[in-house]
C-alpha positions as YAML, in Angstrom:
chain: A
units: angstrom
residues:
- id: 1
  name: ILE
  ca: [144.31, 124.64, 87.30]
- id: 2
  name: ASN
  ca: [144.97, 126.28, 90.92]
- id: 3
  name: GLY
  ca: [141.80, 125.87, 91.91]
- id: 4
  name: GLN
  ca: [139.47, 126.31, 88.30]
- id: 5
  name: PHE
  ca: [137.61, 123.73, 86.68]
- id: 6
  name: ALA
  ca: [138.90, 123.04, 83.52]
- id: 7
  name: GLY
  ca: [137.58, 119.72, 82.30]
- id: 8
  name: TYR
  ca: [135.59, 116.60, 82.80]
- id: 9
  name: GLY
  ca: [137.36, 113.39, 80.79]
- id: 10
  name: PRO
  ca: [137.48, 111.71, 78.65]
- id: 11
  name: CYS
  ca: [134.83, 110.29, 77.42]
- id: 12
  name: ARG
  ca: [134.40, 106.30, 77.96]
- id: 13
  name: PHE
  ca: [136.02, 104.16, 75.41]
- id: 14
  name: TYR
  ca: [137.07, 100.30, 75.63]
- id: 15
  name: PRO
  ca: [140.51, 99.39, 76.96]
- id: 16
  name: GLU
  ca: [142.09, 98.65, 73.52]
- id: 17
  name: TYR
  ca: [141.34, 102.16, 71.83]
- id: 18
  name: PRO
  ca: [141.57, 105.46, 74.72]
- id: 19
  name: GLU
  ca: [140.97, 107.82, 73.69]
- id: 20
  name: TYR
  ca: [142.33, 111.00, 75.14]
- id: 21
  name: ASP
  ca: [141.60, 115.19, 75.28]
- id: 22
  name: THR
  ca: [143.54, 118.05, 74.93]
- id: 23
  name: TYR
  ca: [143.10, 121.44, 77.61]
- id: 24
  name: ASP
  ca: [144.28, 124.76, 75.87]
- id: 25
  name: LEU
  ca: [145.77, 125.54, 79.75]
- id: 26
  name: GLY
  ca: [146.57, 129.65, 78.94]
- id: 27
  name: PRO
  ca: [143.22, 130.78, 80.36]
- id: 28
  name: TYR
  ca: [143.37, 128.98, 83.92]
- id: 29
  name: LEU
  ca: [147.62, 129.89, 84.15]
- id: 30
  name: LYS
  ca: [149.15, 133.20, 85.67]
- id: 31
  name: SER
  ca: [152.65, 135.05, 87.08]
- id: 32
  name: GLY
  ca: [154.24, 132.56, 89.53]
- id: 33
  name: ARG
  ca: [153.53, 129.74, 91.17]
- id: 34
  name: ASN
  ca: [150.32, 127.06, 88.86]
- id: 35
  name: VAL
  ca: [148.90, 124.28, 90.37]
- id: 36
  name: LEU
  ca: [147.76, 121.22, 87.58]
- id: 37
  name: ALA
  ca: [145.63, 118.98, 89.28]
- id: 38
  name: VAL
  ca: [143.51, 116.06, 88.32]
- id: 39
  name: TRP
  ca: [141.18, 113.88, 90.01]
- id: 40
  name: VAL
  ca: [141.65, 109.73, 88.61]
- id: 41
  name: CYS
  ca: [138.82, 108.04, 89.28]
- id: 42
  name: ASN
  ca: [138.29, 104.13, 88.72]
- id: 43
  name: PRO
  ca: [135.45, 103.02, 90.42]
- id: 44
  name: GLY
  ca: [137.13, 98.69, 90.09]
- id: 45
  name: SER
  ca: [134.32, 97.47, 88.57]
- id: 46
  name: PRO
  ca: [132.54, 97.28, 85.02]
- id: 47
  name: ASN
  ca: [128.09, 97.24, 84.33]
- id: 48
  name: PHE
  ca: [126.87, 97.78, 81.19]
- id: 49
  name: HIS
  ca: [128.51, 101.01, 80.61]
- id: 50
  name: ARG
  ca: [131.55, 99.86, 80.84]
- id: 51
  name: LEU
  ca: [134.31, 97.39, 80.86]
- id: 52
  name: TYR
  ca: [136.75, 97.21, 83.76]
- id: 53
  name: ASN
  ca: [140.14, 97.78, 83.43]
- id: 54
  name: PRO
  ca: [143.19, 99.78, 86.09]
- id: 55
  name: GLY
  ca: [143.14, 103.31, 86.35]
- id: 56
  name: GLY
  ca: [145.62, 105.52, 85.16]
- id: 57
  name: PHE
  ca: [146.68, 108.96, 84.16]
- id: 58
  name: ILE
  ca: [148.16, 109.64, 80.81]
- id: 59
  name: ALA
  ca: [149.65, 114.17, 80.70]
- id: 60
  name: TRP
  ca: [151.96, 115.51, 77.75]
- id: 61
  name: GLY
  ca: [152.63, 118.80, 76.97]
- id: 62
  name: MET
  ca: [154.54, 121.80, 77.48]
- id: 63
  name: ILE
  ca: [153.93, 125.17, 79.23]
- id: 64
  name: GLU
  ca: [156.60, 128.02, 78.01]
- id: 65
  name: ALA
  ca: [157.37, 130.91, 79.86]
- id: 66
  name: GLY
  ca: [159.48, 133.10, 78.45]
- id: 67
  name: GLU
  ca: [163.04, 131.47, 78.16]
- id: 68
  name: GLN
  ca: [161.51, 128.37, 80.71]
- id: 69
  name: ARG
  ca: [159.92, 125.86, 79.94]
- id: 70
  name: PHE
  ca: [158.06, 122.64, 82.46]
- id: 71
  name: ASP
  ca: [156.84, 119.39, 80.91]
- id: 72
  name: LEU
  ca: [153.72, 117.83, 81.50]
- id: 73
  name: ALA
  ca: [154.82, 114.39, 80.74]
- id: 74
  name: THR
  ca: [154.29, 111.81, 83.02]
- id: 75
  name: PRO
  ca: [155.30, 110.34, 85.34]
- id: 76
  name: GLY
  ca: [157.58, 113.59, 85.19]
- id: 77
  name: LYS
  ca: [157.08, 115.58, 88.12]
- id: 78
  name: TRP
  ca: [153.96, 114.75, 89.07]
- id: 79
  name: GLN
  ca: [152.64, 113.65, 92.35]
- id: 80
  name: SER
  ca: [149.94, 111.32, 93.72]
- id: 81
  name: ARG
  ca: [147.95, 110.24, 96.93]
- id: 82
  name: ILE
  ca: [145.17, 107.27, 97.17]
- id: 83
  name: ALA
  ca: [141.98, 109.89, 98.13]
- id: 84
  name: THR
  ca: [140.78, 108.02, 101.74]
- id: 85
  name: GLY
  ca: [138.04, 109.66, 101.70]
- id: 86
  name: PHE
  ca: [136.25, 106.71, 99.58]
- id: 87
  name: ASP
  ca: [133.80, 104.23, 101.53]
- id: 88
  name: PRO
  ca: [135.05, 100.96, 100.91]
- id: 89
  name: THR
  ca: [131.70, 98.99, 101.84]
- id: 90
  name: ALA
  ca: [129.64, 101.10, 98.95]
- id: 91
  name: PRO
  ca: [127.78, 98.70, 96.69]
- id: 92
  name: LYS
  ca: [130.15, 98.22, 93.37]
- id: 93
  name: PHE
  ca: [127.67, 96.62, 91.29]
- id: 94
  name: SER
  ca: [124.44, 97.07, 89.69]
- id: 95
  name: PHE
  ca: [123.54, 96.09, 85.56]
- id: 96
  name: ALA
  ca: [122.28, 99.01, 85.53]
- id: 97
  name: GLN
  ca: [123.72, 101.80, 86.68]
- id: 98
  name: GLY
  ca: [128.26, 102.38, 88.31]
- id: 99
  name: PRO
  ca: [128.67, 101.99, 91.20]
- id: 100
  name: ILE
  ca: [127.99, 104.41, 93.50]
- id: 101
  name: GLN
  ca: [130.70, 106.44, 95.47]
- id: 102
  name: ILE
  ca: [130.72, 107.51, 98.79]
- id: 103
  name: PHE
  ca: [132.47, 110.22, 99.58]
- id: 104
  name: ASP
  ca: [133.50, 111.61, 102.99]
- id: 105
  name: GLU
  ca: [134.91, 115.62, 102.59]
- id: 106
  name: ARG
  ca: [135.80, 115.18, 105.81]
- id: 107
  name: GLU
  ca: [138.72, 112.77, 104.92]
- id: 108
  name: GLY
  ca: [139.05, 114.97, 101.27]
- id: 109
  name: ILE
  ca: [142.57, 117.12, 101.00]
- id: 110
  name: SER
  ca: [142.51, 120.72, 102.11]
- id: 111
  name: VAL
  ca: [143.12, 122.26, 98.72]
- id: 112
  name: TRP
  ca: [144.43, 119.29, 96.58]
- id: 113
  name: ASP
  ca: [144.08, 121.34, 93.26]
- id: 114
  name: GLN
  ca: [145.70, 124.96, 94.83]
- id: 115
  name: PRO
  ca: [148.87, 126.70, 95.48]
- id: 116
  name: GLY
  ca: [150.14, 125.54, 98.67]
- id: 117
  name: ALA
  ca: [148.62, 122.57, 99.29]
- id: 118
  name: VAL
  ca: [150.40, 119.97, 101.34]
- id: 119
  name: THR
  ca: [151.75, 117.69, 99.43]
- id: 120
  name: GLY
  ca: [154.59, 115.94, 102.25]
- id: 121
  name: ASP
  ca: [153.21, 112.28, 101.65]
- id: 122
  name: TRP
  ca: [152.21, 112.36, 98.28]
- id: 123
  name: VAL
  ca: [154.23, 109.81, 96.44]
- id: 124
  name: VAL
  ca: [155.50, 109.57, 93.02]
- id: 125
  name: PRO
  ca: [152.99, 107.85, 90.44]
- id: 126
  name: GLU
  ca: [153.75, 104.03, 89.82]
- id: 127
  name: PRO
  ca: [153.55, 103.47, 85.59]
- id: 128
  name: VAL
  ca: [151.64, 100.75, 84.76]
- id: 129
  name: VAL
  ca: [153.62, 97.43, 83.16]
- id: 130
  name: PRO
  ca: [152.99, 96.25, 80.75]
- id: 131
  name: CYS
  ca: [150.50, 98.65, 79.02]
- id: 132
  name: PRO
  ca: [146.31, 97.77, 79.08]
- id: 133
  name: TRP
  ca: [145.53, 99.51, 76.42]
- id: 134
  name: GLY
  ca: [145.72, 100.73, 73.04]
- id: 135
  name: ALA
  ca: [147.12, 103.52, 70.68]
- id: 136
  name: LEU
  ca: [145.83, 106.52, 71.82]
- id: 137
  name: ALA
  ca: [143.10, 108.50, 69.73]
- id: 138
  name: PRO
  ca: [141.02, 111.79, 70.57]
- id: 139
  name: ARG
  ca: [138.63, 111.93, 71.87]
- id: 140
  name: ARG
  ca: [135.63, 111.85, 68.87]
- id: 141
  name: ILE
  ca: [133.07, 113.44, 70.81]
- id: 142
  name: PRO
  ca: [132.84, 117.15, 71.82]
- id: 143
  name: HIS
  ca: [133.90, 117.50, 75.87]
- id: 144
  name: LEU
  ca: [131.27, 118.27, 78.36]
- id: 145
  name: ASP
  ca: [129.90, 121.25, 79.54]
- id: 146
  name: HIS
  ca: [127.18, 123.72, 81.55]
- id: 147
  name: GLU
  ca: [125.52, 124.39, 79.03]
- id: 148
  name: GLU
  ca: [121.12, 123.48, 80.56]
- id: 149
  name: ARG
  ca: [119.83, 122.36, 77.17]
- id: 150
  name: PHE
  ca: [115.47, 121.05, 76.68]
- id: 151
  name: PRO
  ca: [114.22, 119.03, 73.92]
- id: 152
  name: ALA
  ca: [113.42, 120.32, 70.64]
- id: 153
  name: PHE
  ca: [109.17, 120.96, 70.59]
- id: 154
  name: ASN
  ca: [108.27, 118.51, 67.70]
- id: 155
  name: GLY
  ca: [104.76, 119.45, 67.69]
- id: 156
  name: CYS
  ca: [103.74, 116.06, 70.17]
- id: 157
  name: ASN
  ca: [101.57, 117.01, 73.06]
...
């Protein structure tokens, strides 16, 4: 939000039982123009961690500023663009790990997540029809954070 990282998610789920994340946007918003940017990642192949299903993004919510209200529901006023910096020849399948993602930052979109980003070639996202996911439910595990954690010492060497 305005170039600041707000969180990862949602956590991995089966397509029949999708989960969503909830974020408080208040600490990231400022007076004037704000940009809420989301990087949607779908590597396009399954492995033992992840079943294949199409990529997608769903949002809903409301920002209220005095008398103004900004609806965050998709498709709404969201815009999208395919990130062209990914190497299409990178290996897509490994049983033991997810697909390799090679991204050339020079192909990236300059300040795409900040006010002032050039979005002239962006388009309105297309709805995924028919919907391949089940009913949404809240995330069952805590959000990831950047805290360093160490295993507890159990007396063994």
